[in-house]
XYZ file of C-alpha atoms in Angstrom:
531
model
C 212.104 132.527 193.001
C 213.394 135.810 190.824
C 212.896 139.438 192.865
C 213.935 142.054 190.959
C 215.643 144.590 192.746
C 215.493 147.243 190.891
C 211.407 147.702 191.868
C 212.202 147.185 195.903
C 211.026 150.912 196.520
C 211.510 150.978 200.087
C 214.236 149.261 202.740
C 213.826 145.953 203.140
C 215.228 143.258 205.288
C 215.442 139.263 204.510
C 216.614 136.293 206.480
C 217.934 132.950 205.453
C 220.185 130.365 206.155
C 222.490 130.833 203.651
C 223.635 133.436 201.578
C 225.357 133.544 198.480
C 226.823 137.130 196.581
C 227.005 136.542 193.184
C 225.326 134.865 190.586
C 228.603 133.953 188.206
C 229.067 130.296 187.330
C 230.452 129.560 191.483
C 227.347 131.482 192.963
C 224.830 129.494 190.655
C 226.695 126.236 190.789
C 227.126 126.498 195.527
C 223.335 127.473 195.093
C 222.263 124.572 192.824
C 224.082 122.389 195.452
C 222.456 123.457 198.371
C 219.149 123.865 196.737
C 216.632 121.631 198.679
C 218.894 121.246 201.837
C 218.167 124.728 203.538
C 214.844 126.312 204.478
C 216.124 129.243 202.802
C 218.741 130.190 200.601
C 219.034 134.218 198.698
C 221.615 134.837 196.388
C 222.092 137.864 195.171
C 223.657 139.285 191.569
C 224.522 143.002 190.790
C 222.997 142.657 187.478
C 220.293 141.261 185.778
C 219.105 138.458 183.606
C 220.237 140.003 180.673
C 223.319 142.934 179.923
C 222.952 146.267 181.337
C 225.860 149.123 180.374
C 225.224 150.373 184.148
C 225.645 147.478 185.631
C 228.673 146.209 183.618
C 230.658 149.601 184.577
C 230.874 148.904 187.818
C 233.554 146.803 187.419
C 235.810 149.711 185.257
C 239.015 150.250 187.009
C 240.237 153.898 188.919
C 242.094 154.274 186.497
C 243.934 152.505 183.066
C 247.095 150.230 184.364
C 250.455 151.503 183.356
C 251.499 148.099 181.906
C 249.917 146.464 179.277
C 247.294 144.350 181.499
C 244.358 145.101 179.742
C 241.245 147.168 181.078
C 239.034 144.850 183.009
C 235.888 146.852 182.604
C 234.755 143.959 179.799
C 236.856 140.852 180.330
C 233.790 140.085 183.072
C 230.038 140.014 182.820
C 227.842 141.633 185.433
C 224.624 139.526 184.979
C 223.503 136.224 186.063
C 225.730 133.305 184.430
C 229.102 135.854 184.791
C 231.458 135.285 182.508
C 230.261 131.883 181.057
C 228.088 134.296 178.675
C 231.428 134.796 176.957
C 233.638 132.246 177.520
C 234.850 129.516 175.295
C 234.132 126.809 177.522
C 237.898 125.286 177.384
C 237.987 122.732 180.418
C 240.838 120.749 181.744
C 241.218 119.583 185.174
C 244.865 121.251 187.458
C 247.681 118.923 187.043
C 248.513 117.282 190.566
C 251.939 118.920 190.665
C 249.888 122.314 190.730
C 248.306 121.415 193.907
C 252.266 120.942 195.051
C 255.408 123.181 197.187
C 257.789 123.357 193.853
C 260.899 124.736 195.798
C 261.990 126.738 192.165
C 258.383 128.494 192.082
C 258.105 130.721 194.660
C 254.663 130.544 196.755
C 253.477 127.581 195.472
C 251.916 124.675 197.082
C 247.688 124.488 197.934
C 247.237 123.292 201.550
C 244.645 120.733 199.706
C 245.995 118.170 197.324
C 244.857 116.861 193.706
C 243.342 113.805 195.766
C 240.962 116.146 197.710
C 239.520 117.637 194.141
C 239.549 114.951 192.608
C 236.185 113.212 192.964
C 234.142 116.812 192.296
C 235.864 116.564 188.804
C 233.725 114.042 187.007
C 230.141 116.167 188.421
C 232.075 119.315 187.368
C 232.563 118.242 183.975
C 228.363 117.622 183.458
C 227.737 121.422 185.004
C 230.083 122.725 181.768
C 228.242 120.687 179.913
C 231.779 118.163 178.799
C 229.607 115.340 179.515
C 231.812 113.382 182.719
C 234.017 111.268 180.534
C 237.203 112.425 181.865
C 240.383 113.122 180.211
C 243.004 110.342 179.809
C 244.889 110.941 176.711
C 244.884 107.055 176.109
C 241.029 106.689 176.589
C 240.640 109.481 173.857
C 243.270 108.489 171.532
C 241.696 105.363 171.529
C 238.303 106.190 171.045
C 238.700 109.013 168.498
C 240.847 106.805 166.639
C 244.025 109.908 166.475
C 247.813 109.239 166.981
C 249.222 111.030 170.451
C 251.960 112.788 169.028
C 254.563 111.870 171.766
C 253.451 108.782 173.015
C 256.487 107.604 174.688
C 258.340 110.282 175.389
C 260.144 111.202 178.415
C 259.978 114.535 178.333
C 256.664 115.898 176.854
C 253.254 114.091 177.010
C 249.373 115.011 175.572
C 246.773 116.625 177.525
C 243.272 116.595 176.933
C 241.100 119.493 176.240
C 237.008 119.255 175.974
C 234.772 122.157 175.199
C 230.967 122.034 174.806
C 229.014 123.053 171.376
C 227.662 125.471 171.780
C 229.310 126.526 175.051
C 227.479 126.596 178.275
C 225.921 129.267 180.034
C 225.598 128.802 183.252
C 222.377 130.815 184.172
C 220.749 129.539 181.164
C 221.656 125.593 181.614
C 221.254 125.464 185.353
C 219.727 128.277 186.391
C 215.707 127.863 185.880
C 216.044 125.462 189.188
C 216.360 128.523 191.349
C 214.013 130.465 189.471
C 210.977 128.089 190.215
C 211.912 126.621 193.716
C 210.828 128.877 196.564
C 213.306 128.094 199.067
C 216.060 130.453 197.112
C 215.250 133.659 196.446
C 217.436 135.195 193.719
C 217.838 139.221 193.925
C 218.839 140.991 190.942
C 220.460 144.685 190.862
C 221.287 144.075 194.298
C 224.770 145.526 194.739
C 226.520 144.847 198.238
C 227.959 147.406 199.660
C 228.612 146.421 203.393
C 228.417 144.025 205.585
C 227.870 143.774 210.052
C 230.998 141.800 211.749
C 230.881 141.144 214.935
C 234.086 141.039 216.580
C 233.367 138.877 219.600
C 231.532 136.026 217.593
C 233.736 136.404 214.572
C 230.468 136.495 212.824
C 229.363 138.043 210.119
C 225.890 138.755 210.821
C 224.034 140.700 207.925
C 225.165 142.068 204.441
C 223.533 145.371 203.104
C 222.969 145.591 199.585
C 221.522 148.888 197.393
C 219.340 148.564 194.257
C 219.816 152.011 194.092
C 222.197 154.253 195.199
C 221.079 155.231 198.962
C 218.369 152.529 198.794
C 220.042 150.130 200.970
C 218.663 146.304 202.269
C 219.638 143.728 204.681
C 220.154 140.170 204.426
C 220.297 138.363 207.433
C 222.039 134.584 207.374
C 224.177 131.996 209.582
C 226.412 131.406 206.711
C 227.897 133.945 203.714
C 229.534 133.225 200.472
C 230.948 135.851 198.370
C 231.359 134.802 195.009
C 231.852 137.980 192.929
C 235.142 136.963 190.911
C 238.824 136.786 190.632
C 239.023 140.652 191.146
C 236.076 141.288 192.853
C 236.302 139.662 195.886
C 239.034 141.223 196.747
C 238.008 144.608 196.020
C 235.107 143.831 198.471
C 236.827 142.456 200.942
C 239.525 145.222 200.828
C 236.093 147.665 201.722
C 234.971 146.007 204.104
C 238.209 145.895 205.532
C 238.797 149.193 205.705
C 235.904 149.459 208.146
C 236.741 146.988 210.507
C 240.615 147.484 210.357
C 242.184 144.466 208.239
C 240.542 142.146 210.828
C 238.485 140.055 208.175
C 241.691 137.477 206.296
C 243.523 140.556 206.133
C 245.659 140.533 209.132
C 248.798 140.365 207.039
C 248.024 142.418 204.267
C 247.014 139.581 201.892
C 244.163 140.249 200.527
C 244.265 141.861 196.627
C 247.904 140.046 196.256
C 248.815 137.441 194.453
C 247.036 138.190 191.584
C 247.507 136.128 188.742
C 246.388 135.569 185.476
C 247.104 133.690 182.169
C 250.028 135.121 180.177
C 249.282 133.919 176.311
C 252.258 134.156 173.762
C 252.960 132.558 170.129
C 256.899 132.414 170.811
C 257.126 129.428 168.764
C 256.174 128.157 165.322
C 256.423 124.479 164.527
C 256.830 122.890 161.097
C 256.400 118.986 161.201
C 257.659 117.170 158.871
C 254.493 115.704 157.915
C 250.977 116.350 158.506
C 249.407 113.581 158.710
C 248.542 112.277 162.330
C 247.749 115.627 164.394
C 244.098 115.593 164.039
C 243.913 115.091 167.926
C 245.524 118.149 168.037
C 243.788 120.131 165.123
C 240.186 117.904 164.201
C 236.432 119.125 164.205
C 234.210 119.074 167.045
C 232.563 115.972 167.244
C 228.883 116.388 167.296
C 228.456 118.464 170.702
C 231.740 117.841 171.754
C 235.139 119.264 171.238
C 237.771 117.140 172.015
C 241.644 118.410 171.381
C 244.809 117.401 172.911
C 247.662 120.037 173.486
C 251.349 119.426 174.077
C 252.641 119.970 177.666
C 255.969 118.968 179.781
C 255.786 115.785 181.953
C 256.321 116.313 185.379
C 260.162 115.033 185.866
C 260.926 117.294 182.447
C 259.356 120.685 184.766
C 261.872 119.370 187.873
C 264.478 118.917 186.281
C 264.606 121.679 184.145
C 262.893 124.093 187.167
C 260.254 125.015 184.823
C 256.551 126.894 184.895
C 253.693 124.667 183.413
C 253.159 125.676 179.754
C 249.544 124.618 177.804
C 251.103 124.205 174.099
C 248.260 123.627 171.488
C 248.730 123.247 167.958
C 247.324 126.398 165.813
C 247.579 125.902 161.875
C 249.138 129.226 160.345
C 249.998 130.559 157.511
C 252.654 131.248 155.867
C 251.511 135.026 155.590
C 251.327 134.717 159.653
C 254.396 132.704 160.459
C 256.713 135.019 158.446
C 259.597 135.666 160.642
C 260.593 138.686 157.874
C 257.270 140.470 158.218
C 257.874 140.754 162.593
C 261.645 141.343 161.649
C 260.183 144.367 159.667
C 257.863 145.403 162.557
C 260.914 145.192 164.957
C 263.481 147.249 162.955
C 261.116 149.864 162.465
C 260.326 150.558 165.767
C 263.929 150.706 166.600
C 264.667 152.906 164.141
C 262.091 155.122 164.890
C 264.123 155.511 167.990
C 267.316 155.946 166.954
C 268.406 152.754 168.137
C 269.317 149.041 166.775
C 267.251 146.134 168.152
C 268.897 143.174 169.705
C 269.596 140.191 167.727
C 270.051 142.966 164.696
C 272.017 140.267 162.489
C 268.858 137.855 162.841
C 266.111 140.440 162.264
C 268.320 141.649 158.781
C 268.664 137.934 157.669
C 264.737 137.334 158.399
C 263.626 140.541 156.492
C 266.202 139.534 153.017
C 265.070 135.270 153.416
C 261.197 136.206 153.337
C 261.090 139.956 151.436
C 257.867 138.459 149.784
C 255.951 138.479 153.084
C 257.404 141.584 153.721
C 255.875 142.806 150.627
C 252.804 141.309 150.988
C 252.488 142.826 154.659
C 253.376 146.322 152.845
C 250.724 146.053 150.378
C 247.904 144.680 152.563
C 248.355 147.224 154.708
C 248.929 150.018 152.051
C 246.796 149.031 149.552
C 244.534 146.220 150.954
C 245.643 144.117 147.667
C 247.068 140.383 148.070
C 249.820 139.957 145.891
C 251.107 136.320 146.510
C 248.970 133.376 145.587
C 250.808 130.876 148.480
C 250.959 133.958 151.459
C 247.932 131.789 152.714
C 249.121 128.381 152.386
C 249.235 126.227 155.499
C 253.036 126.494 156.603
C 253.253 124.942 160.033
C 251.353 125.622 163.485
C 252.093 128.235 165.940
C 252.211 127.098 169.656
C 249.382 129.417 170.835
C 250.714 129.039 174.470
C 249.073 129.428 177.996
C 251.782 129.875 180.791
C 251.612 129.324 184.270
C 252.158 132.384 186.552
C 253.924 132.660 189.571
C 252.291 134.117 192.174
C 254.341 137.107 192.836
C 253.056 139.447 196.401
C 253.435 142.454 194.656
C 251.055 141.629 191.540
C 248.255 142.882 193.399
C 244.509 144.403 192.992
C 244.124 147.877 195.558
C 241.633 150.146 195.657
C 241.999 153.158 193.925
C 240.626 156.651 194.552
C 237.775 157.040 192.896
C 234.252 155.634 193.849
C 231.317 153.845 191.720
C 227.750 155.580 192.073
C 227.508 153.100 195.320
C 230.370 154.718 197.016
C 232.794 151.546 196.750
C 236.006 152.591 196.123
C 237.301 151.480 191.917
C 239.995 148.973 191.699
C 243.901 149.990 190.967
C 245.951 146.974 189.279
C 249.418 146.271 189.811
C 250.517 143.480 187.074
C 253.650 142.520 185.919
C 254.538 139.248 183.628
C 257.944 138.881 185.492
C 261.332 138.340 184.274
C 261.316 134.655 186.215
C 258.532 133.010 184.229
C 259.641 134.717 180.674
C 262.822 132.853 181.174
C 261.208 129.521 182.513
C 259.056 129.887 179.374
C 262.050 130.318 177.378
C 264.028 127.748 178.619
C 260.736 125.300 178.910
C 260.488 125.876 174.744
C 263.948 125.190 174.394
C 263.492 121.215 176.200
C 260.557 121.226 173.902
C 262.520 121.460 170.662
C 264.494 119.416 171.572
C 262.524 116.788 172.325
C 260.666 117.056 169.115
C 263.838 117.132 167.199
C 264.930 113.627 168.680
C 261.911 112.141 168.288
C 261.881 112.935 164.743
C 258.800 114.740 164.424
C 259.625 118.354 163.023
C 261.750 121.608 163.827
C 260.497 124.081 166.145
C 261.771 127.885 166.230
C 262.024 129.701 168.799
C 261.004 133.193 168.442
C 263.939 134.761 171.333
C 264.314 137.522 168.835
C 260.989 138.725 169.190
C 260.703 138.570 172.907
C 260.237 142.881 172.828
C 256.924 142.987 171.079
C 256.047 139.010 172.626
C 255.893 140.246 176.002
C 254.837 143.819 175.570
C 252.245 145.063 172.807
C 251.497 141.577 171.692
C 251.149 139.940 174.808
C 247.991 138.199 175.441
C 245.894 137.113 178.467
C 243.503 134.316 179.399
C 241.327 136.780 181.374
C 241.382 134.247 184.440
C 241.580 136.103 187.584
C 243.437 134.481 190.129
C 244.787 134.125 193.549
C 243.502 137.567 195.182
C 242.043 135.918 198.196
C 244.267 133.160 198.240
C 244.403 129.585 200.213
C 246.830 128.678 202.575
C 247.651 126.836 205.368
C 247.393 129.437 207.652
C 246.789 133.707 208.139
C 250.310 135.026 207.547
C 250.325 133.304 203.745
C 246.382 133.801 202.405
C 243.068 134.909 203.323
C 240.896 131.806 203.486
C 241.616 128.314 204.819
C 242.067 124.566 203.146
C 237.819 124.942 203.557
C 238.100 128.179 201.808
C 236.816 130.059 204.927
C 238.414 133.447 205.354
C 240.413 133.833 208.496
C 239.174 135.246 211.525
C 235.640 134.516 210.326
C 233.649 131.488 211.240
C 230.768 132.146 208.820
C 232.292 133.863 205.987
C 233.496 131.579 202.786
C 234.623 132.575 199.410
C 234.031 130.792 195.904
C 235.666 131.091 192.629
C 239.198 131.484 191.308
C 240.324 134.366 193.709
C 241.314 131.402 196.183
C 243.486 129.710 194.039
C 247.052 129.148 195.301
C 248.622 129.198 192.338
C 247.103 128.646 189.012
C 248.076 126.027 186.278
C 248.277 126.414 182.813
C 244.724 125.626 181.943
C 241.460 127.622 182.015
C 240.132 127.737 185.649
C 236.263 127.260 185.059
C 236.082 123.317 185.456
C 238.282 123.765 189.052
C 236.130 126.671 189.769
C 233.019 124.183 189.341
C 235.101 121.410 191.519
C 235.512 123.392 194.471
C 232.629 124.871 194.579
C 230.959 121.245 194.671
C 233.649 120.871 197.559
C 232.483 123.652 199.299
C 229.071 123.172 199.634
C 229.756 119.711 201.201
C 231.374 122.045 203.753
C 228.455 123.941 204.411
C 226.053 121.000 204.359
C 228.458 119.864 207.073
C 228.447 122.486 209.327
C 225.282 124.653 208.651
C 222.403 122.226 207.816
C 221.548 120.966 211.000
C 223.221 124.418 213.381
């Protein structure tokens, strides 16, 4: 059953068994779960069915971060379905050795294992719409009929990547199930903005919600679930914190830290020496499937080597956009503009004279909007459009800032750094990878060192996957929710979604997301259906 909130004109006060905040992709996909299990089930969204601008700023930040982490006002979408309205529906499972202490990473290690997320997969893969056909590289090499690039190797293997076509959205694929059953009530516009604790119990024992600012509701439940995203949840908890003194997960100051997304760099460019045989790696969807495999270190290569996981697909370029002369040209010009020379000078010089045509070409795009050179677009290799692993560092953090929203909850303050550790690791992880593909024969691969200033500053990218801000652990002094994902000194309070992650691969987080959210609503069918 849909209630919209916005048209509750006077206080009102609901009761059910479970609730659930937040009607992203792990709100719908714990409420589709439990649907038909509980008397009653409400979840309830901020926003509506569709976009609002009101409700979408809500999530801007206190104020613009001082690195180059991007504003999060729009990587997130505050309406039913979340951010599956925009994403690109990329799935690929966590590697086992993600779930594992690596000694050279620092705070790694889940207190769950691979093997305890590994049966949700398959059912995870039919709610993004990937059909459940897994994703051995064999069984796809095979059945596609494509050549796995490294087969063999020692050092470097192929993972799978599936995506759906068109891409899922969540509210739309799975949501009319909760529309028309009348044991879940969904309630849009319904903004939490509090919640009751009790102390004694360590209960929680009613949220409050506004659909209005000073309009405030009450939801009454045995069980909460706060599934409001990566950053979100811990902005929320951080409030409701401050109320009831760090007591909820947050005896340690953990909650907000650890915050970790997807660093994205092209510090590599790869010319085979043939193209034939990397249509795994570069084909067509295949009716409503795409299916593409991307390069990544095997497990003994990343301990031997103390490495970070890096996701390495294939990207066809130009040679307009591979030109090492034109970011050679970028590079001296911004050093010069300050009166200083680069590092790797030599290098940058001998780029700009060996491709001066590119350089040209750049100038007169740019100048002139006029292509000069017939071959600037010609296919010239493939860039390694790379997703990187990042360690979860304490002091990458999300804190509250100063300044409220229009529901008096205070606006976010981020603290993000892509730290000197995993740059090198990255570094050193290309440098195995080359190589590896040199012995085996199968092209050169460059490097791009001498570019690492603009890599990791103005052309940095990000995967937008919030991470780790409510993290699991083994016990209070190292996260804020348990191997069940129930935050600490609670015994009715769980979270969903990404923000529990421990640490997070190299791989989109949606299909884990999916997983354990599966996972946890076997949790609460355990210990809630028949209390």
């Amino acid at each position: 059953m849909l209630l919209n909130g916005s048209k509750l004109n006077d206080r009102s006060s609901f009761e059910a068994d479970i609730c659930v905040m937040g009607g992203g992709v792990a709100g719908i996909v714990l409420a589709r779960e439990l649907l038909g299990s509980f008397k009653k089930i409400i979840l309830l969204e901020s926003g509506g069915e569709n976009y609002t601008q009101d409700a979408q700023e809500l999530y801007a930040p206190s104020t613009k971060n001082k690195s180059y982490y991007p504003d999060p006002t729009y990587s997130r979408l505050r309406f039913l379905g979340g951010a599956s309205n925009h994403w690109e529906n990329n799935t690929s499972p966590l590697d086992p050795m993600d779930f594992e202490n690596r000694s050279w990473i620092p705070n790694s290690g889940w207190p769950i294992s691979f093997n305890d997320l590994e049966s949700f997969y398959p059912k995870a893969e039919v709610y993004c719409g990937v059909k459940g056909n897994g994703y051995d590289t064999d069984e796809w090499v095979n059945k596609l009929a494509y050549t796995d690039l490294v087969k063999g190797s020692k050092v470097l293997e192929t993972g799978i990547a599936k995506a759906a076509v068109p891409s899922t959205r969540f509210y739309a694929a799975h949501g009319q199930p909760l529309v028309e059953n009348s044991s879940i009530q969904v309630i849009t516009f319904a903004n939490v903005v509090d919640l009751d604790f009790d102390e004694q119990t360590q209960k929680i024992q009613k949220v409050f919600f506004e659909t209005k600012p000073g309009l405030r509701h009450e939801v009454k439940a045995k069980a909460f679930v706060m599934c409001f995203g990566g950053i979100e949840n811990a902005r929320m908890l951080l409030t409701f914190n401050k109320k009831y003194k760090n007591k909820i997960g947050n005896y340690h100051d953990n909650v907000g830290r650890y915050f970790m997304d997807h660093p994205t760099v092209r510090a590599a460019n790869f010319y085979p020496h043939t193209h034939k045989g990397l249509e795994l790696y570069t084909g067509d969807p295949i009716g409503d499937l795409n299916v593409k495999g991307f390069l990544e270190l095997k497990k003994d290569s990343l301990a031997l080597h103390e490495l970070s996981n890096i996701r390495m697909p294939l990207q066809p370029a130009t040679k307009y956009e591979m030109s090492d002369g034109i970011s050679s040209h970028h590079i001296l010009g911004d050093a010069f503009s300050e009166g200083e020379l680069p590092e790797d000078f030599g290098a940058h010089i001998l780029n700009y004279v060996k491709d001066i045509d590119m350089v040209v070409e750049a100038v007169s795009r740019k100048a002139f909007d006029k292509k000069l050179f017939d071959d600037a677009d010609d296919i010239a290799g493939y860039q390694f459009a790379m997703m990187l692993e990042q360690t979860p560092h304490r002091d990458n953090r999300i804190r509250l800032g100063d300044k409220l929203d229009p529901y008096g909850i205070a606006r976010i303050e981020i603290d993000w750094e892509f730290k000197k550790d995993d740059q090198e690791r990255m570094w050193r992880g290309l440098e195995v990878t080359a190589n590896e593909l040199g012995a085996l024969s199968l092209g050169r691969l460059r490097v791009l060192k001498e570019r690492s200033a603009r890599l990791m500053g103005d052309q940095l990218g990000y995967g937008h996957h919030h991470m780790g801000t409510t993290r699991m652990s083994k016990d209070y002094k190292h996260g804020v929710v348990d191997a069940k994902q129930k935050v600490f000194g609670t015994n009715n309070f769980f979270i969903g979604g990404s923000s529990v992650f421990s640490t997070g691969g190299h791989v989109p987080p949606t299909l884990t997301i999916v997983a354990m959210s599966i996972r946890l609503a076997e949790t609460i069918l355990t210990e809630y259906l028949y209390d």
